[in-house]
N, CA, C and O atoms as a Tinker XYZ file with bonds, in Angstrom:
   356  protein
     1  N    -68.907000   62.330000  -29.146000    73     2
     2  CA   -69.367000   61.015000  -28.747000    64     1     3
     3  C    -68.726000   60.652000  -27.412000    63     2     4     5
     4  O    -67.514000   60.787000  -27.239000    81     3
     5  N    -69.539000   60.195000  -26.477000    73     3     6
     6  CA   -69.020000   59.809000  -25.169000    64     5     7
     7  C    -68.950000   58.299000  -25.056000    63     6     8     9
     8  O    -69.742000   57.579000  -25.664000    81     7
     9  N    -68.000000   57.833000  -24.278000    73     7    10
    10  CA   -67.861000   56.408000  -24.029000    64     9    11
    11  C    -68.847000   55.998000  -22.950000    63    10    12    13
    12  O    -68.905000   56.637000  -21.900000    81    11
    13  N    -69.631000   54.935000  -23.186000    73    11    14
    14  CA   -70.572000   54.507000  -22.149000    64    13    15
    15  C    -69.834000   54.056000  -20.889000    63    14    16    17
    16  O    -68.758000   53.463000  -20.963000    81    15
    17  N    -70.420000   54.344000  -19.752000    73    15    18
    18  CA   -69.835000   53.937000  -18.478000    64    17    19
    19  C    -70.045000   52.444000  -18.273000    63    18    20    21
    20  O    -71.075000   51.904000  -18.676000    81    19
    21  N    -69.073000   51.765000  -17.644000    73    19    22
    22  CA   -69.263000   50.341000  -17.387000    64    21    23
    23  C    -70.340000   50.121000  -16.324000    63    22    24    25
    24  O    -70.327000   50.754000  -15.268000    81    23
    25  N    -71.268000   49.215000  -16.619000    73    23    26
    26  CA   -72.320000   48.860000  -15.661000    64    25    27
    27  C    -71.760000   47.801000  -14.721000    63    26    28    29
    28  O    -71.305000   46.746000  -15.164000    81    27
    29  N    -71.794000   48.085000  -13.421000    73    27    30
    30  CA   -71.262000   47.164000  -12.424000    64    29    31
    31  C    -72.337000   46.239000  -11.868000    63    30    32    33
    32  O    -72.059000   45.085000  -11.542000    81    31
    33  N    -73.565000   46.744000  -11.760000    73    31    34
    34  CA   -74.650000   45.942000  -11.192000    64    33    35
    35  C    -75.972000   46.656000  -11.437000    63    34    36    37
    36  O    -76.009000   47.880000  -11.563000    81    35
    37  N    -77.044000   45.899000  -11.503000    73    35    38
    38  CA   -78.397000   46.450000  -11.572000    64    37    39
    39  C    -79.263000   45.681000  -10.590000    63    38    40    41
    40  O    -79.246000   44.451000  -10.565000    81    39
    41  N    -80.015000   46.406000   -9.786000    73    39    42
    42  CA   -80.908000   45.793000   -8.801000    64    41    43
    43  C    -82.281000   46.434000   -8.908000    63    42    44    45
    44  O    -82.420000   47.578000   -9.341000    81    43
    45  N    -83.293000   45.674000   -8.504000    73    43    46
    46  CA   -84.674000   46.140000   -8.563000    64    45    47
    47  C    -85.197000   46.371000   -7.157000    63    46    48    49
    48  O    -85.018000   45.536000   -6.271000    81    47
    49  N    -85.848000   47.512000   -6.961000    73    47    50
    50  CA   -86.449000   47.859000   -5.672000    64    49    51
    51  C    -87.913000   48.191000   -5.914000    63    50    52    53
    52  O    -88.254000   48.851000   -6.895000    81    51
    53  N    -88.774000   47.733000   -5.020000    73    51    54
    54  CA   -90.187000   48.091000   -5.078000    64    53    55
    55  C    -90.442000   49.265000   -4.148000    63    54    56    57
    56  O    -90.034000   49.259000   -2.987000    81    55
    57  N    -91.118000   50.264000   -4.672000    73    55    58
    58  CA   -91.476000   51.432000   -3.870000    64    57    59
    59  C    -92.474000   51.015000   -2.801000    63    58    60    61
    60  O    -93.368000   50.207000   -3.053000    81    59
    61  N    -92.315000   51.570000   -1.612000    73    59    62
    62  CA   -93.232000   51.281000   -0.508000    64    61    63
    63  C    -94.253000   52.409000   -0.381000    63    62    64    65
    64  O    -93.962000   53.562000   -0.701000    81    63
    65  N    -95.449000   52.065000    0.087000    73    63    66
    66  CA   -96.525000   53.033000    0.257000    64    65    67
    67  C    -96.082000   54.216000    1.112000    63    66    68    69
    68  O    -96.378000   55.364000    0.781000    81    67
    69  N    -95.381000   53.948000    2.198000    73    67    70
    70  CA   -94.971000   54.995000    3.124000    64    69    71
    71  C    -93.867000   55.900000    2.614000    63    70    72    73
    72  O    -93.505000   56.865000    3.288000    81    71
    73  N    -93.318000   55.612000    1.433000    73    71    74
    74  CA   -92.249000   56.435000    0.863000    64    73    75
    75  C    -92.788000   57.639000    0.083000    63    74    76    77
    76  O    -92.016000   58.452000   -0.424000    81    75
    77  N    -94.114000   57.745000   -0.008000    73    75    78
    78  CA   -94.715000   58.871000   -0.731000    64    77    79
    79  C    -94.780000   60.106000    0.157000    63    78    80    81
    80  O    -94.812000   60.007000    1.384000    81    79
    81  N    -94.799000   61.269000   -0.482000    73    79    82
    82  CA   -94.973000   62.512000    0.267000    64    81    83
    83  C    -96.438000   62.946000    0.218000    63    82    84    85
    84  O    -97.292000   62.202000   -0.265000    81    83
    85  N    -96.725000   64.131000    0.709000    73    83    86
    86  CA   -98.106000   64.606000    0.842000    64    85    87
    87  C    -98.825000   64.770000   -0.495000    63    86    88    89
    88  O   -100.055000   64.746000   -0.532000    81    87
    89  N    -98.091000   64.935000   -1.584000    73    87    90
    90  CA   -98.745000   65.082000   -2.883000    64    89    91
    91  C    -98.783000   63.783000   -3.682000    63    90    92    93
    92  O    -99.127000   63.794000   -4.864000    81    91
    93  N    -98.433000   62.661000   -3.046000    73    91    94
    94  CA   -98.639000   61.343000   -3.634000    64    93    95
    95  C    -97.550000   60.819000   -4.543000    63    94    96    97
    96  O    -97.785000   59.857000   -5.276000    81    95
    97  N    -96.366000   61.413000   -4.527000    73    95    98
    98  CA   -95.274000   60.827000   -5.296000    64    97    99
    99  C    -94.086000   60.545000   -4.375000    63    98   100   101
   100  O    -94.049000   61.001000   -3.232000    81    99
   101  N    -93.123000   59.792000   -4.890000    73    99   102
   102  CA   -91.975000   59.391000   -4.081000    64   101   103
   103  C    -91.262000   60.627000   -3.543000    63   102   104   105
   104  O    -90.881000   61.518000   -4.302000    81   103
   105  N    -91.089000   60.669000   -2.235000    73   103   106
   106  CA   -90.390000   61.778000   -1.590000    64   105   107
   107  C    -88.958000   61.833000   -2.103000    63   106   108   109
   108  O    -88.311000   60.796000   -2.248000    81   107
   109  N    -88.457000   63.034000   -2.377000    73   107   110
   110  CA   -87.136000   63.173000   -2.991000    64   109   111
   111  C    -86.015000   62.539000   -2.170000    63   110   112   113
   112  O    -85.026000   62.088000   -2.748000    81   111
   113  N    -86.135000   62.491000   -0.858000    73   111   114
   114  CA   -85.068000   61.899000   -0.046000    64   113   115
   115  C    -84.971000   60.392000   -0.226000    63   114   116   117
   116  O    -83.912000   59.810000    0.008000    81   115
   117  N    -86.060000   59.752000   -0.638000    73   115   118
   118  CA   -86.043000   58.300000   -0.790000    64   117   119
   119  C    -85.245000   57.850000   -2.001000    63   118   120   121
   120  O    -84.775000   56.712000   -2.028000    81   119
   121  N    -85.077000   58.693000   -2.992000    73   119   122
   122  CA   -84.205000   58.328000   -4.107000    64   121   123
   123  C    -82.805000   58.014000   -3.571000    63   122   124   125
   124  O    -82.197000   57.011000   -3.946000    81   123
   125  N    -82.310000   58.875000   -2.697000    73   123   126
   126  CA   -80.977000   58.657000   -2.127000    64   125   127
   127  C    -80.954000   57.453000   -1.191000    63   126   128   129
   128  O    -79.947000   56.748000   -1.124000    81   127
   129  N    -82.031000   57.208000   -0.475000    73   127   130
   130  CA   -82.096000   56.023000    0.389000    64   129   131
   131  C    -82.067000   54.749000   -0.447000    63   130   132   133
   132  O    -81.388000   53.785000   -0.093000    81   131
   133  N    -82.797000   54.745000   -1.549000    73   131   134
   134  CA   -82.783000   53.583000   -2.439000    64   133   135
   135  C    -81.390000   53.378000   -3.032000    63   134   136   137
   136  O    -80.902000   52.250000   -3.102000    81   135
   137  N    -80.753000   54.466000   -3.459000    73   135   138
   138  CA   -79.398000   54.359000   -3.998000    64   137   139
   139  C    -78.434000   53.814000   -2.951000    63   138   140   141
   140  O    -77.580000   52.983000   -3.259000    81   139
   141  N    -78.572000   54.283000   -1.716000    73   139   142
   142  CA   -77.728000   53.797000   -0.628000    64   141   143
   143  C    -77.943000   52.306000   -0.398000    63   142   144   145
   144  O    -76.978000   51.558000   -0.240000    81   143
   145  N    -79.190000   51.871000   -0.379000    73   143   146
   146  CA   -79.498000   50.459000   -0.159000    64   145   147
   147  C    -78.838000   49.582000   -1.217000    63   146   148   149
   148  O    -78.223000   48.568000   -0.888000    81   147
   149  N    -78.959000   49.962000   -2.470000    73   147   150
   150  CA   -78.362000   49.189000   -3.559000    64   149   151
   151  C    -76.839000   49.211000   -3.468000    63   150   152   153
   152  O    -76.191000   48.181000   -3.652000    81   151
   153  N    -76.265000   50.381000   -3.184000    73   151   154
   154  CA   -74.807000   50.495000   -3.074000    64   153   155
   155  C    -74.262000   49.611000   -1.957000    63   154   156   157
   156  O    -73.265000   48.917000   -2.156000    81   155
   157  N    -74.901000   49.625000   -0.781000    73   155   158
   158  CA   -74.438000   48.822000    0.356000    64   157   159
   159  C    -74.580000   47.333000    0.060000    63   158   160   161
   160  O    -73.669000   46.560000    0.355000    81   159
   161  N    -75.711000   46.916000   -0.521000    73   159   162
   162  CA   -75.892000   45.500000   -0.875000    64   161   163
   163  C    -74.827000   45.050000   -1.873000    63   162   164   165
   164  O    -74.297000   43.944000   -1.764000    81   163
   165  N    -74.516000   45.907000   -2.845000    73   163   166
   166  CA   -73.508000   45.578000   -3.844000    64   165   167
   167  C    -72.130000   45.434000   -3.200000    63   166   168   169
   168  O    -71.414000   44.470000   -3.473000    81   167
   169  N    -71.759000   46.389000   -2.348000    73   167   170
   170  CA   -70.460000   46.328000   -1.674000    64   169   171
   171  C    -70.360000   45.115000   -0.758000    63   170   172   173
   172  O    -69.332000   44.438000   -0.741000    81   171
   173  N    -71.415000   44.833000    0.006000    73   171   174
   174  CA   -71.404000   43.671000    0.891000    64   173   175
   175  C    -71.304000   42.377000    0.093000    63   174   176   177
   176  O    -70.652000   41.428000    0.529000    81   175
   177  N    -71.944000   42.331000   -1.066000    73   175   178
   178  CA   -71.867000   41.153000   -1.922000    64   177   179
   179  C    -70.466000   40.892000   -2.434000    63   178   180   181
   180  O    -70.131000   39.760000   -2.782000    81   179
   181  N    -69.641000   41.932000   -2.483000    73   179   182
   182  CA   -68.248000   41.782000   -2.895000    64   181   183
   183  C    -67.310000   41.614000   -1.702000    63   182   184   185
   184  O    -66.093000   41.539000   -1.871000    81   183
   185  N    -67.875000   41.555000   -0.496000    73   183   186
   186  CA   -67.056000   41.360000    0.691000    64   185   187
   187  C    -66.573000   42.632000    1.349000    63   186   188   189
   188  O    -65.740000   42.576000    2.253000    81   187
   189  N    -67.074000   43.782000    0.919000    73   187   190
   190  CA   -66.670000   45.057000    1.515000    64   189   191
   191  C    -67.693000   45.511000    2.542000    63   190   192   193
   192  O    -68.877000   45.186000    2.454000    81   191
   193  N    -67.222000   46.250000    3.495000    73   191   194
   194  CA   -68.074000   46.843000    4.508000    64   193   195
   195  C    -67.252000   47.866000    5.263000    63   194   196   197
   196  O    -66.145000   48.215000    4.853000    81   195
   197  N    -67.792000   48.335000    6.351000    73   195   198
   198  CA   -67.037000   49.262000    7.194000    64   197   199
   199  C    -66.222000   48.435000    8.174000    63   198   200   201
   200  O    -66.773000   47.637000    8.932000    81   199
   201  N    -64.937000   48.624000    8.156000    73   199   202
   202  CA   -64.038000   47.886000    9.037000    64   201   203
   203  C    -64.156000   48.417000   10.468000    63   202   204   205
   204  O    -64.586000   49.553000   10.668000    81   203
   205  N    -63.777000   47.606000   11.471000    73   203   206
   206  CA   -63.855000   48.060000   12.868000    64   205   207
   207  C    -63.100000   49.359000   13.143000    63   206   208   209
   208  O    -63.466000   50.109000   14.047000    81   207
   209  N    -62.049000   49.626000   12.367000    73   207   210
   210  CA   -61.291000   50.864000   12.577000    64   209   211
   211  C    -61.884000   52.046000   11.805000    63   210   212   213
   212  O    -61.280000   53.118000   11.753000    81   211
   213  N    -63.065000   51.855000   11.204000    73   211   214
   214  CA   -63.760000   52.942000   10.528000    64   213   215
   215  C    -63.381000   53.156000    9.077000    63   214   216   217
   216  O    -63.822000   54.124000    8.457000    81   215
   217  N    -62.568000   52.267000    8.527000    73   215   218
   218  CA   -62.149000   52.409000    7.134000    64   217   219
   219  C    -63.171000   51.723000    6.230000    63   218   220   221
   220  O    -63.566000   50.583000    6.473000    81   219
   221  N    -63.584000   52.421000    5.204000    73   219   222
   222  CA   -64.541000   51.858000    4.257000    64   221   223
   223  C    -64.662000   52.748000    3.038000    63   222   224   225
   224  O    -64.002000   53.783000    2.954000    81   223
   225  N    -65.502000   52.352000    2.089000    73   223   226
   226  CA   -65.684000   53.154000    0.881000    64   225   227
   227  C    -66.244000   54.536000    1.208000    63   226   228   229
   228  O    -67.022000   54.695000    2.148000    81   227
   229  N    -65.841000   55.526000    0.427000    73   227   230
   230  CA   -66.286000   56.906000    0.641000    64   229   231
   231  C    -66.913000   57.431000   -0.648000    63   230   232   233
   232  O    -66.375000   57.231000   -1.737000    81   231
   233  N    -68.043000   58.097000   -0.515000    73   231   234
   234  CA   -68.638000   58.813000   -1.642000    64   233   235
   235  C    -68.152000   60.251000   -1.583000    63   234   236   237
   236  O    -68.405000   60.953000   -0.604000    81   235
   237  N    -67.469000   60.686000   -2.605000    73   235   238
   238  CA   -66.971000   62.061000   -2.628000    64   237   239
   239  C    -68.071000   63.038000   -3.022000    63   238   240   241
   240  O    -68.029000   64.208000   -2.643000    81   239
   241  N    -69.058000   62.561000   -3.786000    73   239   242
   242  CA   -70.123000   63.438000   -4.258000    64   241   243
   243  C    -71.325000   62.600000   -4.676000    63   242   244   245
   244  O    -71.171000   61.490000   -5.186000    81   243
   245  N    -72.509000   63.131000   -4.459000    73   243   246
   246  CA   -73.730000   62.496000   -4.960000    64   245   247
   247  C    -74.625000   63.567000   -5.557000    63   246   248   249
   248  O    -74.598000   64.723000   -5.137000    81   247
   249  N    -75.411000   63.170000   -6.533000    73   247   250
   250  CA   -76.396000   64.072000   -7.121000    64   249   251
   251  C    -77.492000   63.231000   -7.750000    63   250   252   253
   252  O    -77.326000   62.032000   -7.976000    81   251
   253  N    -78.603000   63.871000   -8.025000    73   251   254
   254  CA   -79.719000   63.159000   -8.629000    64   253   255
   255  C    -80.441000   64.101000   -9.585000    63   254   256   257
   256  O    -80.784000   65.225000   -9.220000    81   255
   257  N    -80.664000   63.641000  -10.794000    73   255   258
   258  CA   -81.466000   64.378000  -11.759000    64   257   259
   259  C    -82.815000   63.680000  -11.842000    63   258   260   261
   260  O    -82.901000   62.531000  -12.275000    81   259
   261  N    -83.854000   64.368000  -11.433000    73   259   262
   262  CA   -85.194000   63.784000  -11.417000    64   261   263
   263  C    -85.792000   63.899000  -12.816000    63   262   264   265
   264  O    -85.967000   65.002000  -13.334000    81   263
   265  N    -86.100000   62.769000  -13.418000    73   263   266
   266  CA   -86.604000   62.759000  -14.794000    64   265   267
   267  C    -88.123000   62.716000  -14.861000    63   266   268   269
   268  O    -88.722000   63.257000  -15.790000    81   267
   269  N    -88.741000   62.079000  -13.886000    73   267   270
   270  CA   -90.199000   62.064000  -13.808000    64   269   271
   271  C    -90.597000   61.651000  -12.405000    63   270   272   273
   272  O    -89.800000   61.075000  -11.665000    81   271
   273  N    -91.837000   61.949000  -12.046000    73   271   274
   274  CA   -92.291000   61.581000  -10.712000    64   273   275
   275  C    -92.630000   60.094000  -10.666000    63   274   276   277
   276  O    -93.006000   59.496000  -11.674000    81   275
   277  N    -92.491000   59.521000   -9.496000    73   275   278
   278  CA   -92.876000   58.131000   -9.276000    64   277   279
   279  C    -94.040000   58.104000   -8.304000    63   278   280   281
   280  O    -94.028000   58.788000   -7.281000    81   279
   281  N    -95.037000   57.315000   -8.631000    73   279   282
   282  CA   -96.183000   57.147000   -7.747000    64   281   283
   283  C    -96.341000   55.668000   -7.427000    63   282   284   285
   284  O    -95.935000   54.803000   -8.204000    81   283
   285  N    -96.934000   55.393000   -6.278000    73   283   286
   286  CA   -97.143000   54.021000   -5.833000    64   285   287
   287  C    -98.266000   53.382000   -6.633000    63   286   288   289
   288  O    -99.268000   54.042000   -6.908000    81   287
   289  N    -98.130000   52.127000   -7.012000    73   287   290
   290  CA   -96.966000   51.244000   -6.878000    64   289   291
   291  C    -95.980000   51.476000   -8.024000    63   290   292   293
   292  O    -96.371000   51.827000   -9.137000    81   291
   293  N    -94.713000   51.274000   -7.733000    73   291   294
   294  CA   -93.680000   51.419000   -8.763000    64   293   295
   295  C    -92.528000   50.474000   -8.460000    63   294   296   297
   296  O    -92.254000   50.149000   -7.305000    81   295
   297  N    -91.869000   50.047000   -9.506000    73   295   298
   298  CA   -90.672000   49.227000   -9.392000    64   297   299
   299  C    -89.535000   49.991000  -10.056000    63   298   300   301
   300  O    -89.677000   50.493000  -11.171000    81   299
   301  N    -88.411000   50.071000   -9.360000    73   299   302
   302  CA   -87.260000   50.824000   -9.863000    64   301   303
   303  C    -86.118000   49.870000  -10.170000    63   302   304   305
   304  O    -85.795000   49.003000   -9.357000    81   303
   305  N    -85.507000   50.021000  -11.330000    73   303   306
   306  CA   -84.276000   49.318000  -11.666000    64   305   307
   307  C    -83.143000   50.309000  -11.449000    63   306   308   309
   308  O    -83.049000   51.320000  -12.145000    81   307
   309  N    -82.285000   50.015000  -10.481000    73   307   310
   310  CA   -81.187000   50.913000  -10.134000    64   309   311
   311  C    -79.883000   50.304000  -10.630000    63   310   312   313
   312  O    -79.543000   49.172000  -10.288000    81   311
   313  N    -79.161000   51.067000  -11.438000    73   311   314
   314  CA   -77.925000   50.596000  -12.049000    64   313   315
   315  C    -76.736000   51.320000  -11.431000    63   314   316   317
   316  O    -76.750000   52.541000  -11.273000    81   315
   317  N    -75.710000   50.553000  -11.085000    73   315   318
   318  CA   -74.463000   51.114000  -10.565000    64   317   319
   319  C    -73.474000   51.172000  -11.720000    63   318   320   321
   320  O    -73.175000   50.157000  -12.351000    81   319
   321  N    -72.970000   52.376000  -11.990000    73   319   322
   322  CA   -71.990000   52.579000  -13.051000    64   321   323
   323  C    -70.732000   53.202000  -12.461000    63   322   324   325
   324  O    -70.800000   53.981000  -11.510000    81   323
   325  N    -69.603000   52.858000  -13.023000    73   323   326
   326  CA   -68.336000   53.432000  -12.579000    64   325   327
   327  C    -68.055000   54.698000  -13.372000    63   326   328   329
   328  O    -67.929000   54.660000  -14.596000    81   327
   329  N    -67.957000   55.817000  -12.669000    73   327   330
   330  CA   -67.635000   57.086000  -13.317000    64   329   331
   331  C    -66.158000   57.413000  -13.172000    63   330   332   333
   332  O    -65.506000   57.839000  -14.126000    81   331
   333  N    -65.635000   57.207000  -11.959000    73   331   334
   334  CA   -64.240000   57.547000  -11.699000    64   333   335
   335  C    -63.746000   56.683000  -10.550000    63   334   336   337
   336  O    -64.473000   56.443000   -9.585000    81   335
   337  N    -62.535000   56.229000  -10.655000    73   335   338
   338  CA   -61.914000   55.451000   -9.596000    64   337   339
   339  C    -60.598000   56.121000   -9.251000    63   338   340   341
   340  O    -59.743000   56.321000  -10.114000    81   339
   341  N    -60.444000   56.467000   -7.979000    73   339   342
   342  CA   -59.215000   57.139000   -7.585000    64   341   343
   343  C    -58.960000   56.994000   -6.103000    63   342   344   345
   344  O    -59.820000   56.529000   -5.355000    81   343
   345  N    -57.784000   57.391000   -5.686000    73   343   346
   346  CA   -57.405000   57.291000   -4.282000    64   345   347
   347  C    -57.880000   58.488000   -3.480000    63   346   348   349
   348  O    -57.982000   58.409000   -2.256000    81   347
   349  N    -58.172000   59.596000   -4.148000    73   347   350
   350  CA   -58.609000   60.804000   -3.449000    64   349   351
   351  C    -59.656000   61.517000   -4.284000    63   350   352   353
   352  O    -59.711000   61.375000   -5.505000    81   351
   353  N    -60.480000   62.282000   -3.599000    73   351   354
   354  CA   -61.540000   63.016000   -4.310000    64   353   355
   355  C    -60.972000   64.217000   -5.021000    63   354   356
   356  O    -61.711000   64.955000   -5.672000    81   355
């Protein structure tokens, strides 16, 4: 049995027509763009950003498991969960 990860935030994004690829589903790179958008909005909402000296939050690793294709129109609920918190990767 695994312990559920704490949910930090959930945001909704609407897929845009231009985010589709040639075969009519969401281009794989846009999943990461959507995740980035939600992550940055969440951090900015807490008062974090990139400081003038270049110090800011760092992602040590990212991955995506595609469960099904998305076609336009679609609405995505993106949830931010805490997996690990540490000073170094």
